[in-house]
Amino acid sequence: MTKKYGLHGKLTATDGNKDALASILVKASKLVFTMKGCHVYFISEDKNDPAAVWVTEVWDSKEDHDNSLQVPGVRELITQAMPLLAEKPQKAQELDILGGALR
Amino acid sequence: MTKKYGLHGKLTATDGNKDALASILVKASKLVFTMKGCHVYFISEDKNDPAAVWVTEVWDSKEDHDNSLQVPGVRELITQAMPLLAEKPQKAQELDILGGALR
């Protein structure tokens, strides 16, 4: 069986734009979670890294993940988020899912 | 509203024990996911870090997470896992959940 595909990544906002960035990503999460192959998709922050917003995802495959970025509503939200980024999104980890409880 | 509590952490196995460690953690995930307050709990690996196993969790609160470590079946699995660890478990990030789709 192919392992499910996970991604734990970090987006760092420019000064003062962290909440705006987080709000766009939360909107995106609501769209993305309805898509084919999506098991987990949540947005979070880490006290120790106040300008950063984390995105944690589990998909049936990397292909399903990649397709999610092409959907019209999601593309618009990405376009809104881009100018708020202080740097390129960082993939903290690309993960192969071994097990656990997923919807 | 209190934000949900997330944890993305890494367990590194001693030589040759990565698969055994992962298998114990997958067993633990099945117990833990039935517990009060657990929304996400999955086990994964990262090609770039072959001795490591990642545990990614979302709970209603840190308290619910802490309680999960005290449950008898889970404690036994922790006891089995401890001798397979090359180092103390690392909290990569403690996360406050901002949104997304969770069960």
mmCIF file of C-alpha atoms in Angstrom, chain A residues 28-70:
data_model
loop_
_atom_site.group_PDB
_atom_site.id
_atom_site.type_symbol
_atom_site.label_atom_id
_atom_site.label_comp_id
_atom_site.label_asym_id
_atom_site.label_seq_id
_atom_site.Cartn_x
_atom_site.Cartn_y
_atom_site.Cartn_z
ATOM 1 C CA ALA A 28 -7.972 28.138 2.537
ATOM 2 C CA SER A 29 -8.112 25.220 4.978
ATOM 3 C CA LYS A 30 -11.909 25.200 4.826
ATOM 4 C CA LEU A 31 -11.866 24.869 1.037
ATOM 5 C CA VAL A 32 -9.039 22.383 0.895
ATOM 6 C CA PHE A 33 -10.459 20.029 3.481
ATOM 7 C CA THR A 34 -13.427 19.246 1.209
ATOM 8 C CA MET A 35 -11.132 18.071 -1.581
ATOM 9 C CA LYS A 36 -10.396 14.574 -2.789
ATOM 10 C CA GLY A 37 -7.767 12.787 -0.747
ATOM 11 C CA CYS A 38 -7.443 15.275 2.140
ATOM 12 C CA HIS A 39 -7.322 13.710 5.613
ATOM 13 C CA VAL A 40 -5.773 16.397 7.808
ATOM 14 C CA TYR A 41 -5.349 20.121 7.240
ATOM 15 C CA PHE A 42 -4.795 22.532 10.091
ATOM 16 C CA ILE A 43 -3.267 25.934 10.673
ATOM 17 C CA SER A 44 -1.361 26.761 13.843
ATOM 18 C CA GLU A 45 1.134 29.064 15.509
ATOM 19 C CA ASP A 46 4.117 28.466 17.781
ATOM 20 C CA LYS A 47 4.749 30.902 20.682
ATOM 21 C CA ASN A 48 8.487 30.512 20.094
ATOM 22 C CA ASP A 49 8.281 31.785 16.529
ATOM 23 C CA PRO A 50 5.782 34.663 16.580
ATOM 24 C CA ALA A 51 5.901 35.656 12.888
ATOM 25 C CA ALA A 52 5.325 32.113 11.639
ATOM 26 C CA VAL A 53 2.167 30.243 10.701
ATOM 27 C CA TRP A 54 2.317 26.466 10.336
ATOM 28 C CA VAL A 55 0.326 24.360 7.898
ATOM 29 C CA THR A 56 0.025 20.630 8.597
ATOM 30 C CA GLU A 57 -1.535 18.371 5.969
ATOM 31 C CA VAL A 58 -2.134 14.693 5.234
ATOM 32 C CA TRP A 59 -3.239 13.559 1.755
ATOM 33 C CA ASP A 60 -3.764 10.238 0.016
ATOM 34 C CA SER A 61 -0.872 11.195 -2.282
ATOM 35 C CA LYS A 62 1.505 14.027 -3.152
ATOM 36 C CA GLU A 63 -0.465 14.348 -6.388
ATOM 37 C CA ASP A 64 -3.688 15.109 -4.490
ATOM 38 C CA HIS A 65 -1.781 17.735 -2.497
ATOM 39 C CA ASP A 66 -0.349 19.327 -5.634
ATOM 40 C CA ASN A 67 -3.785 19.391 -7.284
ATOM 41 C CA SER A 68 -5.225 21.264 -4.305
ATOM 42 C CA LEU A 69 -3.010 24.249 -5.117
ATOM 43 C CA GLN A 70 -4.606 24.566 -8.572
#
